[in-house]
Amino acid sequence: MKANVTYWLDRTAELYPNKTAFADAKKSVTFDQMRKQALRIATELTRRNLFKKPVAVFLEKGVDVLVSFMGAAYSVNFYSPIDVDMPASRVNKILEVLEPEVVITTGELQGVFAEYNYSGEFLLFEDVTTSGEIDEAAVELARRKGIDTDLLYVLFTSGSTGIPKGVTINHRAVIDYTDWVTETFQITEEDSFGNQAPFYFDNSILDIYSTIKTGATCYIIPKELFAQPVPLLEYLKDHRINTIFWVPSALIVVAKLRAFKNVDLTDTLKRVLFCGEVMPNKQLNAWRKALPDALYANLYGPT
């Protein structure tokens, strides 16, 4: 494997250019579209002479966030997602620690930064990805200068002490983790993920990079569905999602409210992975009873 996760996207976009890579409630992106949009972002970052620098991503959770991550990775910068719903005090602490060279956001969200302590540059997603240039030679030159221990991202902890701490993860860590996940669970282009984890939480790494490496499809499940177990399971069935990696609390709600009595997923869901909290036997057994042929695994995240 080469030293940058974006080589996976190059290969997958070549093999499955028109296949849906990621989809949210509003839009979807094919692997070819994702690669080209990410290269436009990378070209702009490279044009600004940014290399191995922190890039903050301030966007609503969805497809555009993941395109931005790849844009940072192509240019050998490292990304850090900032949730748009975070209180200003926390965002300011993250900005103070991260000191981003640029913030990828939208024209609409840029105005929110008036209340933050930030005076740096912006890159407006909708402008760059629709009309920006692609300079593959410049991007490849930067990528070849990178090594596998370069940072890929920084995720900030919940800040139990009141001060968010940035956890740094490099390309090699994600490459090794994703190789293990895809081999262990035999993930292929025929699989589909149902993403629950926020992109500032390391559980999301499994969904994102397993999809990019193998050519699977990942559906970003609307957050509100996790409070509505029956519509949630219907969403899985409608989108033919066969693999989930959720926190146990999301699985527990489904079990407690007996949503399986309303929706039959026996021919749909085949992998139920979980991580981050204790999974009680009672609720796990409810899942096992409803889906006896599914594979269940308690994992750890890449951090």
Tab-separated table of C-alpha atoms in Angstrom:
chain	number	residue	atom	x	y	z
A	1	MET	CA	0.000	0.000	0.000
A	2	LYS	CA	1.236	3.463	-0.853
A	3	ALA	CA	1.681	6.123	1.792
A	4	ASN	CA	-1.583	8.032	1.337
A	5	VAL	CA	-5.178	6.808	1.746
A	6	THR	CA	-6.227	8.692	-1.391
A	7	TYR	CA	-4.580	6.070	-3.608
A	8	TRP	CA	-7.531	3.897	-2.614
A	9	LEU	CA	-9.898	6.501	-4.017
A	10	ASP	CA	-7.900	6.674	-7.270
A	11	ARG	CA	-8.252	2.926	-7.712
A	12	THR	CA	-11.900	2.719	-6.697
A	13	ALA	CA	-12.883	5.646	-8.924
A	14	GLU	CA	-11.227	3.839	-11.828
A	15	LEU	CA	-12.941	0.520	-11.091
A	16	TYR	CA	-16.404	1.835	-10.143
A	17	PRO	CA	-16.625	5.422	-11.446
A	18	ASN	CA	-20.425	5.665	-11.533
A	19	LYS	CA	-21.161	3.722	-8.355
A	20	THR	CA	-22.544	5.663	-5.391
A	21	ALA	CA	-19.814	6.120	-2.801
A	22	PHE	CA	-21.629	8.123	-0.124
A	23	ALA	CA	-25.181	9.359	0.238
A	24	ASP	CA	-26.886	11.563	2.800
A	25	ALA	CA	-30.475	12.782	3.075
A	26	LYS	CA	-29.925	15.520	0.476
A	27	LYS	CA	-27.383	14.280	-2.031
A	28	SER	CA	-25.090	11.493	-3.118
A	29	VAL	CA	-21.703	11.322	-4.784
A	30	THR	CA	-20.166	8.674	-7.037
A	31	PHE	CA	-16.547	7.623	-6.634
A	32	ASP	CA	-15.566	9.528	-9.758
A	33	GLN	CA	-17.383	12.675	-8.604
A	34	MET	CA	-15.843	12.385	-5.160
A	35	ARG	CA	-12.342	12.062	-6.563
A	36	LYS	CA	-12.722	15.056	-8.903
A	37	GLN	CA	-14.252	17.291	-6.234
A	38	ALA	CA	-11.537	16.297	-3.760
A	39	LEU	CA	-8.849	17.017	-6.356
A	40	ARG	CA	-10.298	20.503	-6.888
A	41	ILE	CA	-9.985	21.146	-3.160
A	42	ALA	CA	-6.486	19.661	-3.112
A	43	THR	CA	-5.450	21.800	-6.072
A	44	GLU	CA	-6.613	24.935	-4.283
A	45	LEU	CA	-4.839	23.967	-1.048
A	46	THR	CA	-1.669	23.223	-2.991
A	47	ARG	CA	-1.999	26.534	-4.846
A	48	ARG	CA	-2.029	28.235	-1.452
A	49	ASN	CA	1.259	26.467	-0.631
A	50	LEU	CA	-0.287	24.453	2.183
A	51	PHE	CA	1.550	21.199	2.945
A	52	LYS	CA	1.293	19.132	6.139
A	53	LYS	CA	-0.852	21.888	7.661
A	54	PRO	CA	-4.093	21.696	9.693
A	55	VAL	CA	-7.309	22.155	7.713
A	56	ALA	CA	-10.538	22.616	9.672
A	57	VAL	CA	-13.773	21.347	8.093
A	58	PHE	CA	-16.867	23.224	9.258
A	59	LEU	CA	-19.835	21.753	7.398
A	60	GLU	CA	-23.143	20.061	8.155
A	61	LYS	CA	-22.660	16.310	8.478
A	62	GLY	CA	-22.961	14.828	5.010
A	63	VAL	CA	-21.235	13.940	1.764
A	64	ASP	CA	-19.443	17.302	1.471
A	65	VAL	CA	-17.532	16.707	4.701
A	66	LEU	CA	-16.039	13.492	3.329
A	67	VAL	CA	-15.097	15.135	0.026
A	68	SER	CA	-13.310	17.817	2.057
A	69	PHE	CA	-11.444	15.191	4.080
A	70	MET	CA	-10.163	13.650	0.857
A	71	GLY	CA	-9.188	17.055	-0.513
A	72	ALA	CA	-7.016	17.657	2.527
A	73	ALA	CA	-5.519	14.162	2.270
A	74	TYR	CA	-4.704	14.477	-1.450
A	75	SER	CA	-2.737	17.661	-0.755
A	76	VAL	CA	-0.911	16.050	2.191
A	77	ASN	CA	-2.543	18.292	4.728
A	78	PHE	CA	-4.481	16.945	7.688
A	79	TYR	CA	-8.126	17.566	8.424
A	80	SER	CA	-10.042	18.221	11.620
A	81	PRO	CA	-13.849	18.288	11.607
A	82	ILE	CA	-15.621	20.876	13.742
A	83	ASP	CA	-19.277	20.159	14.431
A	84	VAL	CA	-21.546	23.036	13.435
A	85	ASP	CA	-23.650	22.457	16.571
A	86	MET	CA	-20.764	22.845	19.020
A	87	PRO	CA	-20.975	25.797	21.423
A	88	ALA	CA	-18.754	28.736	20.521
A	89	SER	CA	-16.620	28.303	23.640
A	90	ARG	CA	-15.627	24.787	22.594
A	91	VAL	CA	-15.019	25.769	18.972
A	92	ASN	CA	-12.752	28.575	20.127
A	93	LYS	CA	-10.738	26.172	22.278
A	94	ILE	CA	-10.331	23.802	19.326
A	95	LEU	CA	-9.272	26.646	17.051
A	96	GLU	CA	-6.764	27.779	19.672
A	97	VAL	CA	-5.184	24.313	19.851
A	98	LEU	CA	-5.431	23.426	16.156
A	99	GLU	CA	-4.437	26.795	14.665
A	100	PRO	CA	-5.845	25.846	11.235
A	101	GLU	CA	-4.319	27.388	8.137
A	102	VAL	CA	-7.700	27.342	6.411
A	103	VAL	CA	-11.328	26.486	7.171
A	104	ILE	CA	-13.366	24.614	4.562
A	105	THR	CA	-16.976	25.748	4.880
A	106	THR	CA	-19.850	27.246	2.868
A	107	GLY	CA	-20.670	30.868	2.186
A	108	GLU	CA	-23.679	30.506	4.461
A	109	LEU	CA	-21.728	29.016	7.365
A	110	GLN	CA	-18.779	31.378	6.988
A	111	GLY	CA	-20.795	34.072	8.745
A	112	VAL	CA	-20.957	31.924	11.883
A	113	PHE	CA	-17.225	32.479	12.307
A	114	ALA	CA	-17.887	36.088	13.234
A	115	GLU	CA	-18.456	34.833	16.800
A	116	TYR	CA	-15.283	32.714	16.844
A	117	ASN	CA	-11.705	33.750	17.454
A	118	TYR	CA	-10.514	33.117	13.923
A	119	SER	CA	-8.946	35.498	11.445
A	120	GLY	CA	-7.466	33.023	8.959
A	121	GLU	CA	-8.408	31.997	5.439
A	122	PHE	CA	-11.527	30.240	4.162
A	123	LEU	CA	-12.137	27.855	1.313
A	124	LEU	CA	-15.758	27.850	0.208
A	125	PHE	CA	-16.776	24.327	-0.664
A	126	GLU	CA	-19.461	25.124	-3.218
A	127	ASP	CA	-17.202	27.490	-5.164
A	128	VAL	CA	-14.137	25.273	-5.350
A	129	THR	CA	-15.900	21.981	-6.093
A	130	THR	CA	-18.020	23.388	-8.915
A	131	SER	CA	-15.664	25.775	-10.687
A	132	GLY	CA	-12.220	25.063	-9.268
A	133	GLU	CA	-9.412	23.736	-11.424
A	134	ILE	CA	-7.827	20.298	-11.191
A	135	ASP	CA	-4.040	20.216	-11.403
A	136	GLU	CA	-3.275	16.528	-10.958
A	137	ALA	CA	0.447	17.042	-11.585
A	138	ALA	CA	0.757	19.532	-8.726
A	139	VAL	CA	-1.295	17.352	-6.399
A	140	GLU	CA	0.708	14.243	-7.273
A	141	LEU	CA	3.955	16.111	-6.697
A	142	ALA	CA	2.766	16.986	-3.197
A	143	ARG	CA	1.481	13.467	-2.565
A	144	ARG	CA	4.815	11.901	-3.512
A	145	LYS	CA	6.541	14.094	-0.946
A	146	GLY	CA	4.342	12.661	1.768
A	147	ILE	CA	5.149	9.618	3.879
A	148	ASP	CA	2.850	7.159	5.618
A	149	THR	CA	3.457	8.640	9.070
A	150	ASP	CA	2.218	12.070	7.995
A	151	LEU	CA	-0.921	13.113	9.845
A	152	LEU	CA	-4.233	12.315	8.176
A	153	TYR	CA	-6.523	13.881	10.767
A	154	VAL	CA	-6.906	15.318	14.254
A	155	LEU	CA	-10.059	14.476	16.206
A	156	PHE	CA	-10.818	16.347	19.383
A	157	THR	CA	-11.908	14.515	22.523
A	158	SER	CA	-15.056	15.385	24.434
A	159	GLY	CA	-12.947	17.503	26.782
A	160	SER	CA	-13.923	15.973	30.124
A	161	THR	CA	-11.368	18.283	31.744
A	162	GLY	CA	-12.905	21.257	29.970
A	163	ILE	CA	-10.059	21.479	27.453
A	164	PRO	CA	-10.517	19.567	24.181
A	165	LYS	CA	-7.470	17.476	23.322
A	166	GLY	CA	-6.533	16.733	19.737
A	167	VAL	CA	-5.824	13.077	18.989
A	168	THR	CA	-3.466	12.788	16.010
A	169	ILE	CA	-3.727	9.844	13.603
A	170	ASN	CA	-1.494	9.238	10.596
A	171	HIS	CA	-2.101	7.605	7.229
A	172	ARG	CA	-0.367	4.373	8.228
A	173	ALA	CA	-2.628	3.866	11.236
A	174	VAL	CA	-5.761	4.221	9.093
A	175	ILE	CA	-4.303	2.065	6.317
A	176	ASP	CA	-3.463	-0.753	8.741
A	177	TYR	CA	-6.797	-0.485	10.544
A	178	THR	CA	-8.799	-0.467	7.313
A	179	ASP	CA	-6.823	-3.372	5.882
A	180	TRP	CA	-7.631	-5.364	9.015
A	181	VAL	CA	-11.334	-4.435	8.985
A	182	THR	CA	-11.893	-5.204	5.312
A	183	GLU	CA	-10.004	-8.497	5.455
A	184	THR	CA	-11.502	-9.687	8.740
A	185	PHE	CA	-15.088	-8.939	7.736
A	186	GLN	CA	-14.564	-9.634	4.016
A	187	ILE	CA	-15.893	-6.248	2.880
A	188	THR	CA	-16.343	-5.890	-0.890
A	189	GLU	CA	-17.902	-3.516	-3.402
A	190	GLU	CA	-21.197	-5.369	-2.902
A	191	ASP	CA	-21.530	-4.234	0.699
A	192	SER	CA	-23.271	-1.168	2.075
A	193	PHE	CA	-22.717	0.628	5.371
A	194	GLY	CA	-25.205	2.556	7.484
A	195	ASN	CA	-23.206	5.311	9.183
A	196	GLN	CA	-24.241	6.406	12.682
A	197	ALA	CA	-21.060	7.860	14.172
A	198	PRO	CA	-20.392	11.604	13.904
A	199	PHE	CA	-17.383	12.386	11.746
A	200	TYR	CA	-15.595	13.904	14.746
A	201	PHE	CA	-15.792	10.464	16.442
A	202	ASP	CA	-13.250	7.820	15.428
A	203	ASN	CA	-15.888	5.108	14.941
A	204	SER	CA	-16.720	6.806	11.637
A	205	ILE	CA	-13.293	5.877	10.260
A	206	LEU	CA	-14.419	2.284	9.680
A	207	ASP	CA	-17.386	3.383	7.569
A	208	ILE	CA	-15.477	6.004	5.593
A	209	TYR	CA	-12.308	4.165	4.672
A	210	SER	CA	-13.758	0.670	4.233
A	211	THR	CA	-16.053	2.270	1.649
A	212	ILE	CA	-13.262	4.132	-0.130
A	213	LYS	CA	-10.935	1.132	-0.192
A	214	THR	CA	-13.379	-1.519	-1.418
A	215	GLY	CA	-15.952	0.368	-3.490
A	216	ALA	CA	-18.776	-0.337	-1.063
A	217	THR	CA	-21.516	2.263	-0.545
A	218	CYS	CA	-22.044	4.191	2.676
A	219	TYR	CA	-25.356	5.782	3.633
A	220	ILE	CA	-25.156	8.606	6.170
A	221	ILE	CA	-28.256	7.921	8.236
A	222	PRO	CA	-30.212	11.024	9.324
A	223	LYS	CA	-29.538	11.656	13.010
A	224	GLU	CA	-33.220	11.959	13.928
A	225	LEU	CA	-33.904	8.356	12.883
A	226	PHE	CA	-31.923	7.058	15.863
A	227	ALA	CA	-34.790	8.232	18.080
A	228	GLN	CA	-37.305	6.390	15.847
A	229	PRO	CA	-36.381	2.677	15.827
A	230	VAL	CA	-39.014	1.461	13.343
A	231	PRO	CA	-38.261	4.134	10.679
A	232	LEU	CA	-34.565	3.485	11.369
A	233	LEU	CA	-34.877	-0.206	10.548
A	234	GLU	CA	-37.058	0.628	7.550
A	235	TYR	CA	-34.257	2.893	6.318
A	236	LEU	CA	-31.796	-0.013	6.571
A	237	LYS	CA	-34.181	-2.272	4.665
A	238	ASP	CA	-35.024	0.293	1.970
A	239	HIS	CA	-31.340	1.021	1.283
A	240	ARG	CA	-30.267	-2.631	1.511
A	241	ILE	CA	-27.708	-1.795	4.202
A	242	ASN	CA	-25.955	-4.967	5.304
A	243	THR	CA	-23.274	-3.645	7.667
A	244	ILE	CA	-23.527	-1.302	10.645
A	245	PHE	CA	-20.941	-0.103	13.155
A	246	TRP	CA	-22.869	1.727	15.862
A	247	VAL	CA	-22.453	2.644	19.501
A	248	PRO	CA	-24.378	0.213	21.732
A	249	SER	CA	-26.819	2.911	22.902
A	250	ALA	CA	-28.204	3.048	19.336
A	251	LEU	CA	-28.603	-0.741	19.293
A	252	ILE	CA	-30.179	-0.771	22.762
A	253	VAL	CA	-33.015	1.577	21.777
A	254	VAL	CA	-33.949	-0.710	18.875
A	255	ALA	CA	-33.991	-3.744	21.170
A	256	LYS	CA	-35.893	-2.103	24.017
A	257	LEU	CA	-38.664	-0.818	21.767
A	258	ARG	CA	-38.920	-4.169	19.963
A	259	ALA	CA	-38.674	-2.601	16.541
A	260	PHE	CA	-37.879	-5.974	14.962
A	261	LYS	CA	-41.537	-6.934	15.368
A	262	ASN	CA	-42.347	-4.331	12.718
A	263	VAL	CA	-39.412	-4.720	10.318
A	264	ASP	CA	-37.824	-7.946	9.112
A	265	LEU	CA	-34.116	-7.523	8.338
A	266	THR	CA	-33.180	-11.208	8.132
A	267	ASP	CA	-32.380	-10.939	4.424
A	268	THR	CA	-30.716	-7.538	4.746
A	269	LEU	CA	-28.397	-7.044	7.713
A	270	LYS	CA	-25.463	-9.433	7.992
A	271	ARG	CA	-22.874	-7.595	10.134
A	272	VAL	CA	-23.638	-5.848	13.427
A	273	LEU	CA	-20.474	-4.224	14.773
A	274	PHE	CA	-20.351	-2.033	17.868
A	275	CYS	CA	-17.863	-0.106	19.959
A	276	GLY	CA	-17.458	2.681	22.494
A	277	GLU	CA	-19.752	1.565	25.320
A	278	VAL	CA	-20.824	-1.569	27.195
A	279	MET	CA	-23.245	-3.722	25.190
A	280	PRO	CA	-25.636	-5.376	27.697
A	281	ASN	CA	-26.292	-9.084	27.125
A	282	LYS	CA	-30.050	-8.643	27.321
A	283	GLN	CA	-30.228	-6.225	24.391
A	284	LEU	CA	-27.537	-8.054	22.436
A	285	ASN	CA	-29.541	-11.263	22.775
A	286	ALA	CA	-32.633	-9.465	21.457
A	287	TRP	CA	-30.675	-8.607	18.309
A	288	ARG	CA	-29.321	-12.150	18.056
A	289	LYS	CA	-32.805	-13.571	18.367
A	290	ALA	CA	-34.138	-11.275	15.633
A	291	LEU	CA	-31.121	-11.767	13.347
A	292	PRO	CA	-29.630	-15.159	14.253
A	293	ASP	CA	-27.499	-15.421	11.110
A	294	ALA	CA	-25.825	-12.015	11.434
A	295	LEU	CA	-22.225	-11.657	12.563
A	296	TYR	CA	-21.744	-9.721	15.828
A	297	ALA	CA	-18.441	-8.154	16.852
A	298	ASN	CA	-17.327	-5.813	19.621
A	299	LEU	CA	-14.521	-3.709	18.188
A	300	TYR	CA	-12.250	-0.833	19.062
A	301	GLY	CA	-11.754	2.298	17.039
A	302	PRO	CA	-8.495	3.207	15.292
A	303	THR	CA	-7.381	5.635	18.003
